[in-house]
XYZ file of C-alpha atoms in Angstrom:
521
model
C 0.000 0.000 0.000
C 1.111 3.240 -0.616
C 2.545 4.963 2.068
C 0.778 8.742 2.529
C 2.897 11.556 4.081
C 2.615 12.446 7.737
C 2.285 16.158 7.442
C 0.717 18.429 10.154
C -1.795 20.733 9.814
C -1.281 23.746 11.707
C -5.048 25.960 11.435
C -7.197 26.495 14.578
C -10.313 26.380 14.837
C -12.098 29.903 15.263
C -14.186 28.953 17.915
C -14.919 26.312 20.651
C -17.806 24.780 18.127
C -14.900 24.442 15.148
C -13.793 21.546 16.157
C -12.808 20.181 12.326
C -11.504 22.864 10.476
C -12.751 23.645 6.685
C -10.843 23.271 3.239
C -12.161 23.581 -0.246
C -11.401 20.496 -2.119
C -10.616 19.620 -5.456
C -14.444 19.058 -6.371
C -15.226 22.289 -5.116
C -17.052 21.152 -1.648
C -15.695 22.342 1.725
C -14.409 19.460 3.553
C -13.045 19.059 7.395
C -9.287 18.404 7.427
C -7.054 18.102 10.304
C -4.441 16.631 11.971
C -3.048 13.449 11.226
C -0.089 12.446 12.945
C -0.495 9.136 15.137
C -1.059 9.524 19.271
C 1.486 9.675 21.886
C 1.769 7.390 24.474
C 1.607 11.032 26.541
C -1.769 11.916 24.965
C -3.252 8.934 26.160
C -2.618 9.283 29.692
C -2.995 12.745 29.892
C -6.387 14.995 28.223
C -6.263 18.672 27.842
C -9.341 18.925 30.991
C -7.645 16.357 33.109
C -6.648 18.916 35.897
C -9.845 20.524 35.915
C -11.667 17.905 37.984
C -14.898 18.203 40.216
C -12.480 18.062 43.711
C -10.855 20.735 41.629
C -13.673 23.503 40.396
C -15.542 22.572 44.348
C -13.973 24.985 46.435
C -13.673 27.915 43.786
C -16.932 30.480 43.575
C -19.936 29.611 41.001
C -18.903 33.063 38.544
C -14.906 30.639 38.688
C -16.643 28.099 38.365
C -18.569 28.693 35.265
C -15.897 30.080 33.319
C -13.591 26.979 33.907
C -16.540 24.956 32.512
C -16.844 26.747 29.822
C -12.982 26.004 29.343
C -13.028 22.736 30.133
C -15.780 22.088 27.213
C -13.647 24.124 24.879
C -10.376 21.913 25.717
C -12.480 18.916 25.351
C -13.731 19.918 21.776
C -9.973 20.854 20.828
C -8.660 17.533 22.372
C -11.057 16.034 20.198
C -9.626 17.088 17.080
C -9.251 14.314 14.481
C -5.627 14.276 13.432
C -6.086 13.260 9.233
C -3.726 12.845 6.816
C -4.210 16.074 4.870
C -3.479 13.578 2.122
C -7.588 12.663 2.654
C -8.604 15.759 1.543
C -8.013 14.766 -1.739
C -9.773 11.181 -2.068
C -12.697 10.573 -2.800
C -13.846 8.912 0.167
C -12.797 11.270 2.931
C -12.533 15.005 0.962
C -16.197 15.549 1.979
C -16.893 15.247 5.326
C -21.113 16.715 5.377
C -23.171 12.928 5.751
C -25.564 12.511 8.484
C -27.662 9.685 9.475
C -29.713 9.681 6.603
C -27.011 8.985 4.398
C -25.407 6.791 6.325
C -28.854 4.564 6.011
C -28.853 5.469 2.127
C -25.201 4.017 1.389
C -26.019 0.798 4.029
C -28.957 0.088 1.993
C -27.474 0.255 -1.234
C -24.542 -1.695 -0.280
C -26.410 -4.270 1.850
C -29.287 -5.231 -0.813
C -28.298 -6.537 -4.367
C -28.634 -9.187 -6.729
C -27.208 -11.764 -4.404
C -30.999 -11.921 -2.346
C -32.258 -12.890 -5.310
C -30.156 -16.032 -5.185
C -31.011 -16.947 -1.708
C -33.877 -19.498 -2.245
C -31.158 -21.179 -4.175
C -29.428 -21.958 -1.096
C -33.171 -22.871 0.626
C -33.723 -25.661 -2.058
C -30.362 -27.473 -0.771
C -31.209 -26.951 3.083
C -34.622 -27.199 2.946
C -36.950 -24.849 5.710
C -35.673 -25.754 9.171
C -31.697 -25.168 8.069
C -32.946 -22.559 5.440
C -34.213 -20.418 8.000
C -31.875 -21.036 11.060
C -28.892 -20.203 9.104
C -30.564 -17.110 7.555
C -30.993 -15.729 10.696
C -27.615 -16.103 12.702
C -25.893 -14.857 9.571
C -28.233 -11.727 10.337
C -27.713 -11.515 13.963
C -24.125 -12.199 13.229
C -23.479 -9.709 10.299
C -25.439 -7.036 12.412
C -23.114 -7.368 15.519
C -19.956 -7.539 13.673
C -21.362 -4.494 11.963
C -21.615 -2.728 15.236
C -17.962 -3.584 15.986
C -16.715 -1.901 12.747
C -18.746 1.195 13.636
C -17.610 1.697 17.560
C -13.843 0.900 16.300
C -13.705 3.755 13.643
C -12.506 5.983 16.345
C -11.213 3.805 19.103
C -7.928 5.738 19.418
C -8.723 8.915 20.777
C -7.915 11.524 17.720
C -7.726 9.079 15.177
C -10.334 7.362 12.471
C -9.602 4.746 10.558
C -11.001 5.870 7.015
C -10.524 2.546 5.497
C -11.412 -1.355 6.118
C -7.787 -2.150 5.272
C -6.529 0.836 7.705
C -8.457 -0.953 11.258
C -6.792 -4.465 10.139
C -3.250 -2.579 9.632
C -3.852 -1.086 13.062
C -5.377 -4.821 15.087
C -3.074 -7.306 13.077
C -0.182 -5.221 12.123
C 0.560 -3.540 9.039
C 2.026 -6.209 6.669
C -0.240 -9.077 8.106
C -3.381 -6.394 8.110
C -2.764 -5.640 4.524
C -2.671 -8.956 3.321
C -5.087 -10.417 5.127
C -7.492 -7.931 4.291
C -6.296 -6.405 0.870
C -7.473 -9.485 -1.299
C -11.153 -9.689 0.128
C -11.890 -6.072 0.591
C -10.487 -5.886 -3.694
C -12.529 -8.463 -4.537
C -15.450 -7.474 -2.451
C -15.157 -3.682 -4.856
C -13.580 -5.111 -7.922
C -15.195 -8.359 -8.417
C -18.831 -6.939 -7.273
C -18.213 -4.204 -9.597
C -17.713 -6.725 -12.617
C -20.610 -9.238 -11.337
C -22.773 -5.963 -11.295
C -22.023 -5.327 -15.131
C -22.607 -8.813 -16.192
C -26.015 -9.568 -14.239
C -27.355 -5.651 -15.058
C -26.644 -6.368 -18.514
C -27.946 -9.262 -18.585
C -30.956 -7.979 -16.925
C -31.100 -4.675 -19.581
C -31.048 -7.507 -22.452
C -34.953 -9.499 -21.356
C -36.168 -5.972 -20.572
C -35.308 -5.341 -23.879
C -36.977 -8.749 -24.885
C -39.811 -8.320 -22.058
C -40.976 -4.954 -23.524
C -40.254 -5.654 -27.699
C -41.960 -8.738 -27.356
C -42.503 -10.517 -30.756
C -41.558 -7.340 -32.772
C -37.908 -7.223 -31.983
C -35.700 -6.624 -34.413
C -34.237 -9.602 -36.531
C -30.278 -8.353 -35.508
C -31.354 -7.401 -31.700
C -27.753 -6.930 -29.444
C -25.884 -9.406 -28.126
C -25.381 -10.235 -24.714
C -21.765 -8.561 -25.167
C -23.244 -5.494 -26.525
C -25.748 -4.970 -23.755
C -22.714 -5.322 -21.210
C -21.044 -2.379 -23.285
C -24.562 -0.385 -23.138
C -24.378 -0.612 -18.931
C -20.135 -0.257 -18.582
C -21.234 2.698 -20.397
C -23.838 4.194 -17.832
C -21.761 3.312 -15.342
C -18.925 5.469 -16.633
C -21.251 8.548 -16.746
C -21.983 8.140 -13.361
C -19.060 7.480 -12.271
C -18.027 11.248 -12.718
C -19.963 12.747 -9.184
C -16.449 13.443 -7.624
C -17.277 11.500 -4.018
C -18.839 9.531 -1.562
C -21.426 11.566 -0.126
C -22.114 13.356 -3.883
C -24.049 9.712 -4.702
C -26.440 9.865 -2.057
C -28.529 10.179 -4.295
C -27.627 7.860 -6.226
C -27.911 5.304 -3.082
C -30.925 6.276 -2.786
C -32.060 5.442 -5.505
C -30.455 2.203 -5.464
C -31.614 1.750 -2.131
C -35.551 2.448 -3.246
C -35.349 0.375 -6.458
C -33.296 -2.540 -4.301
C -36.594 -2.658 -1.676
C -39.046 -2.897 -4.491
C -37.794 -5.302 -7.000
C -37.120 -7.284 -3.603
C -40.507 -7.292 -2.733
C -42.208 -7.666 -6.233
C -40.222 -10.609 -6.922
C -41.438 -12.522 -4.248
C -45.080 -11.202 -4.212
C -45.511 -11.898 -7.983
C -44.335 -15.339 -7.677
C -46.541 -16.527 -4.605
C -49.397 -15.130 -5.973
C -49.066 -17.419 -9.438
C -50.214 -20.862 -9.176
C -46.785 -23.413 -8.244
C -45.488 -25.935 -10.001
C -47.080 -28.677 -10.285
C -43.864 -30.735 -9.903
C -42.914 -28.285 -6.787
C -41.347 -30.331 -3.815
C -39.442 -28.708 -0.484
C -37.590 -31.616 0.311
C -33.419 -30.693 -0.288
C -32.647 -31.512 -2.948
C -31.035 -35.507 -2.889
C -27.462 -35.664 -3.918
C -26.150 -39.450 -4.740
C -23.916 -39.443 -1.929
C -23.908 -38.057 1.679
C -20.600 -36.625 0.602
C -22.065 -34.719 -2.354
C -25.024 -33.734 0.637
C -22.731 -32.206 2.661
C -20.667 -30.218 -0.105
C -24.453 -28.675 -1.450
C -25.058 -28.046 1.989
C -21.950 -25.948 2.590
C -21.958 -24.205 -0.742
C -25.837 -23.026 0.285
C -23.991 -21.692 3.387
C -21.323 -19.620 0.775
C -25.063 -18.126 -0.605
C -26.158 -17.047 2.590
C -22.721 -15.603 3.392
C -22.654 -13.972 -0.153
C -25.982 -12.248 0.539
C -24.689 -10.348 3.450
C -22.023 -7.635 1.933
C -20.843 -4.318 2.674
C -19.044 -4.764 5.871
C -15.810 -3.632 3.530
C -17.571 -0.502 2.864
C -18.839 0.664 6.536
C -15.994 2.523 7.804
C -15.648 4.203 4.468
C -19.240 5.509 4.764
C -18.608 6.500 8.007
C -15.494 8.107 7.201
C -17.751 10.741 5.610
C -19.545 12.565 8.850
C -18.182 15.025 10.861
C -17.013 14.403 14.047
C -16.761 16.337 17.541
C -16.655 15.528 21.188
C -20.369 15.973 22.212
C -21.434 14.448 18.574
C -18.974 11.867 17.418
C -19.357 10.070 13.820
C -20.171 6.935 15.544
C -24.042 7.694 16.625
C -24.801 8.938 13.304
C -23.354 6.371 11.995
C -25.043 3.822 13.811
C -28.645 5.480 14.150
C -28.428 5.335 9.969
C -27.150 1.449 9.802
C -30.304 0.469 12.011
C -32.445 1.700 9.505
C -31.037 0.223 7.042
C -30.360 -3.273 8.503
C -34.169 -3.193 9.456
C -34.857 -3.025 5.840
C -32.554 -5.096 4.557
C -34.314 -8.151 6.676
C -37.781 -7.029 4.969
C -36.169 -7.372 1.946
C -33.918 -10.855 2.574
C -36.403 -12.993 4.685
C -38.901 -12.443 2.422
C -37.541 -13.002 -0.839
C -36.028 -16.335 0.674
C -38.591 -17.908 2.162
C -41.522 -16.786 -0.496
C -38.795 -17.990 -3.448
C -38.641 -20.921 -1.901
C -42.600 -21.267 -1.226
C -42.824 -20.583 -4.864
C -40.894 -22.462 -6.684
C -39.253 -25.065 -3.785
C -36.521 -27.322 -5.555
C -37.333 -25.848 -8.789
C -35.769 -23.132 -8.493
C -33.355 -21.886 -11.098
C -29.604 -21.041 -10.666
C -29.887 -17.868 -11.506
C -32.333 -17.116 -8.801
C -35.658 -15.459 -8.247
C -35.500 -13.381 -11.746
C -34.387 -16.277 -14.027
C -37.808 -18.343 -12.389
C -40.145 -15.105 -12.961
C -38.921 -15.380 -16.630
C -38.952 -19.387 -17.105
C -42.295 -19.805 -15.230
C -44.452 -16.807 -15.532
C -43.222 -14.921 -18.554
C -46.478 -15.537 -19.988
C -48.720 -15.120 -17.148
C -47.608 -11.984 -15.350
C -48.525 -8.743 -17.241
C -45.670 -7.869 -19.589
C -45.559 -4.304 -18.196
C -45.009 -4.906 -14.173
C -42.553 -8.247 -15.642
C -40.869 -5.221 -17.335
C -41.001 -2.641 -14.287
C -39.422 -5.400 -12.302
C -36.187 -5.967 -14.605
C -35.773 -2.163 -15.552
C -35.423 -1.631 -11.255
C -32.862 -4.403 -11.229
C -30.864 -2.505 -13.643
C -30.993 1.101 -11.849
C -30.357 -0.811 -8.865
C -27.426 -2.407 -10.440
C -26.101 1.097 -11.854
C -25.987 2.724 -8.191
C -24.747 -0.265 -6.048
C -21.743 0.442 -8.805
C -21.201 3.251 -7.441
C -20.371 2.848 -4.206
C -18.909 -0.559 -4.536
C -16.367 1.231 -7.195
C -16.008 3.961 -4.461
C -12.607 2.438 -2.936
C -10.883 1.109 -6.171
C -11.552 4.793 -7.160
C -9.392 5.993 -4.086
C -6.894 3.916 -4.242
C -5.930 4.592 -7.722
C -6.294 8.300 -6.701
C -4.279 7.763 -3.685
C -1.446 5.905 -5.835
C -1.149 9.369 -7.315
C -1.623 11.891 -4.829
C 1.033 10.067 -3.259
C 3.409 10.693 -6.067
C 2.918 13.835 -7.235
C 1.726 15.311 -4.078
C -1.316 17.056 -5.680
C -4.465 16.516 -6.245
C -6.397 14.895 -9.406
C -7.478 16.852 -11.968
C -10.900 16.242 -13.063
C -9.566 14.658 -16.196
C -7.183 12.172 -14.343
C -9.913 11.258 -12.347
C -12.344 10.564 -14.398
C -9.685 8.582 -16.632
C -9.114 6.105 -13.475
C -12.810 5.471 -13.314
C -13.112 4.984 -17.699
C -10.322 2.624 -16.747
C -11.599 1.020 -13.892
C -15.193 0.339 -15.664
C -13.803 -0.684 -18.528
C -11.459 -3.015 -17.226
C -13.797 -4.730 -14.754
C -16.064 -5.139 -18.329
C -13.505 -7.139 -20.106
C -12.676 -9.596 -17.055
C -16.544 -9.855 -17.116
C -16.215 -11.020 -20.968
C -13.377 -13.251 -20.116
C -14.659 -14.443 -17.019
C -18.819 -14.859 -17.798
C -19.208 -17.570 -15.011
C -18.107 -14.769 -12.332
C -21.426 -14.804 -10.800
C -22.284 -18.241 -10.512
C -18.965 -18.666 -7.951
C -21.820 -17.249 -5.232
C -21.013 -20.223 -2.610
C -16.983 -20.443 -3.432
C -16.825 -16.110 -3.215
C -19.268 -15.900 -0.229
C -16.638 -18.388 1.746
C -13.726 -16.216 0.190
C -14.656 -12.746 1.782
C -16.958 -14.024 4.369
C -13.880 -13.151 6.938
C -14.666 -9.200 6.442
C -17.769 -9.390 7.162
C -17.974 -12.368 10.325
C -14.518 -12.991 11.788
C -11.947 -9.952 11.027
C -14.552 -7.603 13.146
C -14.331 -10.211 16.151
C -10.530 -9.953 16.375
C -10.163 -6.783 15.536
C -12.302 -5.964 18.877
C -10.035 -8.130 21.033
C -6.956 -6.438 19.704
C -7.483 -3.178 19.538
C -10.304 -2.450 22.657
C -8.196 -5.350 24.688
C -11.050 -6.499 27.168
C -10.252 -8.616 29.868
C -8.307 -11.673 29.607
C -11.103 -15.105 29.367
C -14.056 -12.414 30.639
C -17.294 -13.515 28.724
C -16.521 -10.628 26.197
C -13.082 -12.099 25.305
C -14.239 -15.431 24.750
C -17.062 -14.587 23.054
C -15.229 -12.360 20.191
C -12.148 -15.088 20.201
C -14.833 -17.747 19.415
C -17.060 -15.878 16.812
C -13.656 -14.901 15.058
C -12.281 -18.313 14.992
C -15.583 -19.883 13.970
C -16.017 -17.416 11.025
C -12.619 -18.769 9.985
C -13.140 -22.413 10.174
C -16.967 -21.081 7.744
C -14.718 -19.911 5.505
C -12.734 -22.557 4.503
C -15.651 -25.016 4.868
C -17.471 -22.830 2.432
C -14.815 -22.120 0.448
C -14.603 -26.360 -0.037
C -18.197 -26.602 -0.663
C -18.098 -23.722 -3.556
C -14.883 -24.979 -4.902
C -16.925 -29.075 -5.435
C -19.985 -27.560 -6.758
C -18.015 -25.765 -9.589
C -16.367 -28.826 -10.557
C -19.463 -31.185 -10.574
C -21.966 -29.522 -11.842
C -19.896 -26.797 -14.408
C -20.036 -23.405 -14.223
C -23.386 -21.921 -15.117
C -22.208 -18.581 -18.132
C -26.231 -17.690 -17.778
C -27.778 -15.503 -15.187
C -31.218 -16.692 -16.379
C -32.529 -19.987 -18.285
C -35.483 -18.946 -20.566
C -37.782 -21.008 -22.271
C-alpha cells in the first residue's frame, strides 16, 4: 500500500464549536481536514481537561466556576480534534466530510441489498426450511453485531479514524499481516462486485429489452456482449460525481429500487399458481458426501448475501465528528435503519422464493424463475417494471462498490505527485476502472455463478476480522465472557470460511459453471 505523508496541519479552529476545520477540495465542496499524525503514548494518559476535575472547580466560587466549565468544554472539543492525513482531503472517500444519518442509512442500503438476495432461495432448495431459515438468521444476527464492531472501532484511538477497512486491520493485526489479510477480500469485495454488477445488469437490460419488444424485436437485436457495453457505459457517466457523499442520491435510488424489485419478486411469484412438480424436500445428492458439499456451498449463498461490511468505515469516514457528537451515533442510528430493511427485503424473498418455486428453483435465482415460469402469465408491463429496477439498482450499487478502487488509484497518485487529481485524471481512473472490470466480465462470464466459493472467500470481512479486531485493539479482559465470546465468533467465522470455500470450490467442478444468469424457455 502506498505509504501517505505524515504532514501536520497547523489551522485552529475559530471557535470552541470548530472543532474540524474547513478546506475547499478539489471538487469544489468544503471538507473538514485536520491533523493526522499518530497519538502519543503522553496523549493517552494525559487529556487537555484532566486537571480541571470536580475536587478541583468545588472549592472555587460559582462566577470561577462557570468560566472553567466553559474552558473545560472548549479543551475537550480541541482535544477532540481528528488528526487526518491532509493527504484525505483529496480522495474521494474522505474530501467531503457533510453525511448525516440519513445517508449513512442510504449508502447501508445500497450496499447491503443486491442481486445476491435474489439467489437466496437457491441456497433454501439445498437446506430445505428448518436449516434454510436457522442459518438465515444467525448470519443476520451475526453480520449485524460484527457491523456494530466496525462502527464503535472507527474511532477507538482517541484523535484518530480509521477511514478505510484495510486501515483498522493494519492497526489490530499489524501492518504487513493487516494488509494482506485484508487487501485481497476487501479488492474483490469492490472489484469483483463491480464486474458481477455489469454482467447480471446487462444481462438484466437484455430481457427488458426482450420483455418490452416482445414478438416485434428486431431480426439483428444486441448481443449479450453489446448490452454489457450499453451498462459499462452508464456506469462510466456516473461514475463522474467526484465523491462519496455526492451519490447519495444515487444510493438512494439504489436503495428504493433494491426494496421494491425485492418485494415484487417474491409477491408476484406466490401469488401465481406453483409448479405442479414443486417439492421442499433438499434436494437428494447421490452421496452423503455430495449432501454435505451442497449443503456448505448453500452456506457460501447465505454468506454472499450479506455484503458491505468492507464498505462501513468508508461511509462513516464521511460525517463530521466532535466531542459531544462523534461520527459513531450517526453512523449507527443510519445502519439500524437500514439493517431493518434489509431483513424485509432478505427474509422475504427467501422464504416466499422458496414457497414458490421449492426445488425448482433456477440457478440464476428469483429473476431467471419469474422469466422461465411466468413470462407468460404476469402482465408484460409490471414483468418489465421489475427488470428495468434491477438494472438502476445495479447502476448505483456500482457506485459505491467502485467507491474504494476509485481511491486507491487516486491515492497511488496523490502520493506521487503530491497534488491533487485533476478532473480529467480522475475521471480517466474510473473509464479505466469500468472498462477493465467489463472485459474480465467477458473473459470471465461464469463470475457470478462462484456465489457459494466467493461468499466463503470474503466471508472473513464481514464475520470474523470484526471479532478480532475488537479483542486487539479495545483489549477487554483476559477469558471475561466478552473475550471469549469475540475469540470464538472470530475463529468460527474462519473455520466457515474454509468449509465454504470447499463446498463452492466441489460444486463448480461437478456440476460446471453456469455462463447464464437466467434460463429462458
Amino acid at each position: 500500500m502506498e505509504e501517505r505523508p505524515e504532514t501536520e496541519l497547523i489551522s485552529i479552529p475559530a471557535t470552541p464549536h470548530e472543532t474540524t476545520p474547513e478546506i475547499l477540495t478539489p471538487s469544489g465542496q468544503r471538507s473538514p481536514r485536520g491533523l493526522n499524525s499518530g497519538t502519543s503514548k503522553e496523549a493517552k494518559s494525559w487529556t487537555p481537561t484532566s486537571f480541571i476535575s470536580p475536587r478541583f472547580l468545588s472549592p472555587i466560587g460559582t462566577p470561577m466556576k462557570r468560566v472553567l466549565g466553559n474552558m473545560k468544554s472548549y479543551l475537550e472539543d480541541v482535544g477532540h480534534l481528528t488528526k487526518l492525513n491532509p493527504q484525505d482531503a483529496w480522495l474521494p472517500i474522505t474530501e467531503s466530510r457533510n453525511g448525516n444519518a440519513h445517508y449513512a442509512a442510504f449508502h447501508n442500503l445500497n450496499a447491503g441489498v443486491g442481486f445476491q438476495a435474489l439467489v437466496l432461495p437457491v441456497a433454501f432448495s439445498f437446506l430445505g426450511w428448518g436449516w434454510g431459515i436457522i442459518a438465515l438468521t444467525i448470519a443476520y444476527v451475526w453480520q449485524l453485531y460484527t457491523l456494530w464492531i466496525l462502527v464503535q472501532l472507527h474511532e477507538a484511538v482517541p484523535g484518530k479514524r480509521y477511514n478505510r477497512y484495510v486501515e483498522l486491520a493494519e492497526a489490530a493485526f499489524g501492518e504487513r499481516l493487516g494488509a494482506w489479510l485484508a487487501l485481497f477480500p476487501t479488492v474483490y469485495l469492490s472489484a469483483g462486485t463491480a464486474t458481477a454488477l455489469i454482467l447480471f445488469g446487462g444481462e438484466t437490460m437484455k430481457l427488458f429489452f426482450e420483455i418490452v419488444c416482445g414478438p416485434h424485436c428486431s431480426s439483428n437485436p444486441l448481443t449479450t456482449v453489446e448490452w454489457y457495453l450499453v451498462f459499462t457505459s452508464l456506469c462510466v457517466v456516473l461514475s463522474q460525481l467526484p465523491n462519496l457523499n455526492s451519490i447519495a442520491g444515487l444510493s438512494l435510488v439504489g436503495a428504493v429500487t433494491a426494496i421494491t424489485y425485492t418485494t415484487m419478486s417474491w409477491v408476484l411469484s406466490v401469488s401465481q399458481p406453483r409448479p405442479p412438480t414443486i417439492s421442499y424436500a433438499p434436494i437428494s445428492s447421490p452421496s452423503a458426501t455430495a449432501s454435505l458439499f451442497s449443503s456448505l456451498n448453500a452456506l457460501g449463498i447465505i454468506a454472499y448475501a450479506f455484503r458491505g461490511h468492507n464498505l462501513v468505515l468508508e461511509i462513516q469516514s464521511t460525517m463530521p465528528s466532535t466531542f459531544k457528537h462523534p461520527a459513531h451515533l450517526k453512523m449507527w442510528r443510519g445502519a439500524k435503519v437500514a439493517y431493518a430493511f434489509i431483513a424485509l427485503c432478505i427474509f422475504p424473498i427467501a422464504i416466499g422464493g422458496f414457497w414458490a418455486y421449492g426445488n425448482l428453483m433456477p440457478s440464476g435465482g428469483m429473476l431467471g424463475a419469474l422469466f422461465a415460469f411466468h413470462v407468460h402469465d404476469i402482465p408484460r408491463g409490471l414483468l418489465a417494471v421489475t427488470f428495468l429496477l434491477v438494472v438502476f439498482s445495479c447502476l448505483s450499487s456500482f457506485q459505491i462498490y467502485s467507491m474504494p478502487a476509485f481511491d486507491s488509484f487516486e491515492a497511488g497518485y496523490t502520493s506521487r505527485t503530491n497534488r491533487p487529481c485533476s478532473i480529467w485524471v480522475r475521471s480517466g481512473f474510473r473509464i479505466f476502472f469500468a472498462f477493465v472490470s467489463f472485459f474480465i466480465g467477458v473473459a470471465l462470464p461464469f463470475l457470478s455463478s462462484l456465489a457459494g466459493l466467493l461468499g466463503g472467500l470474503t466471508l472473513p470481512v464481514t464475520f470474523a476480522y470484526p471479532c478480532f479486531m475488537w479483542v486487539l485493539i479495545k483489549k477487554p479482559t483476559k477469558y471475561s465472557f466478552n473475550w471469549y465470546f469475540n475469540w470464538i465468533l472470530g475463529w468460527l467465522g474462519v473455520a466457515f470460511s474454509l468449509a465454504f470455500s470447499i463446498g463452492g470450490i466441489w460444486s463448480m467442478v461437478t456440476n460446471g459453471l453456469k455462463l447464464k444468469f437466467f434460463k429462458p424457455n
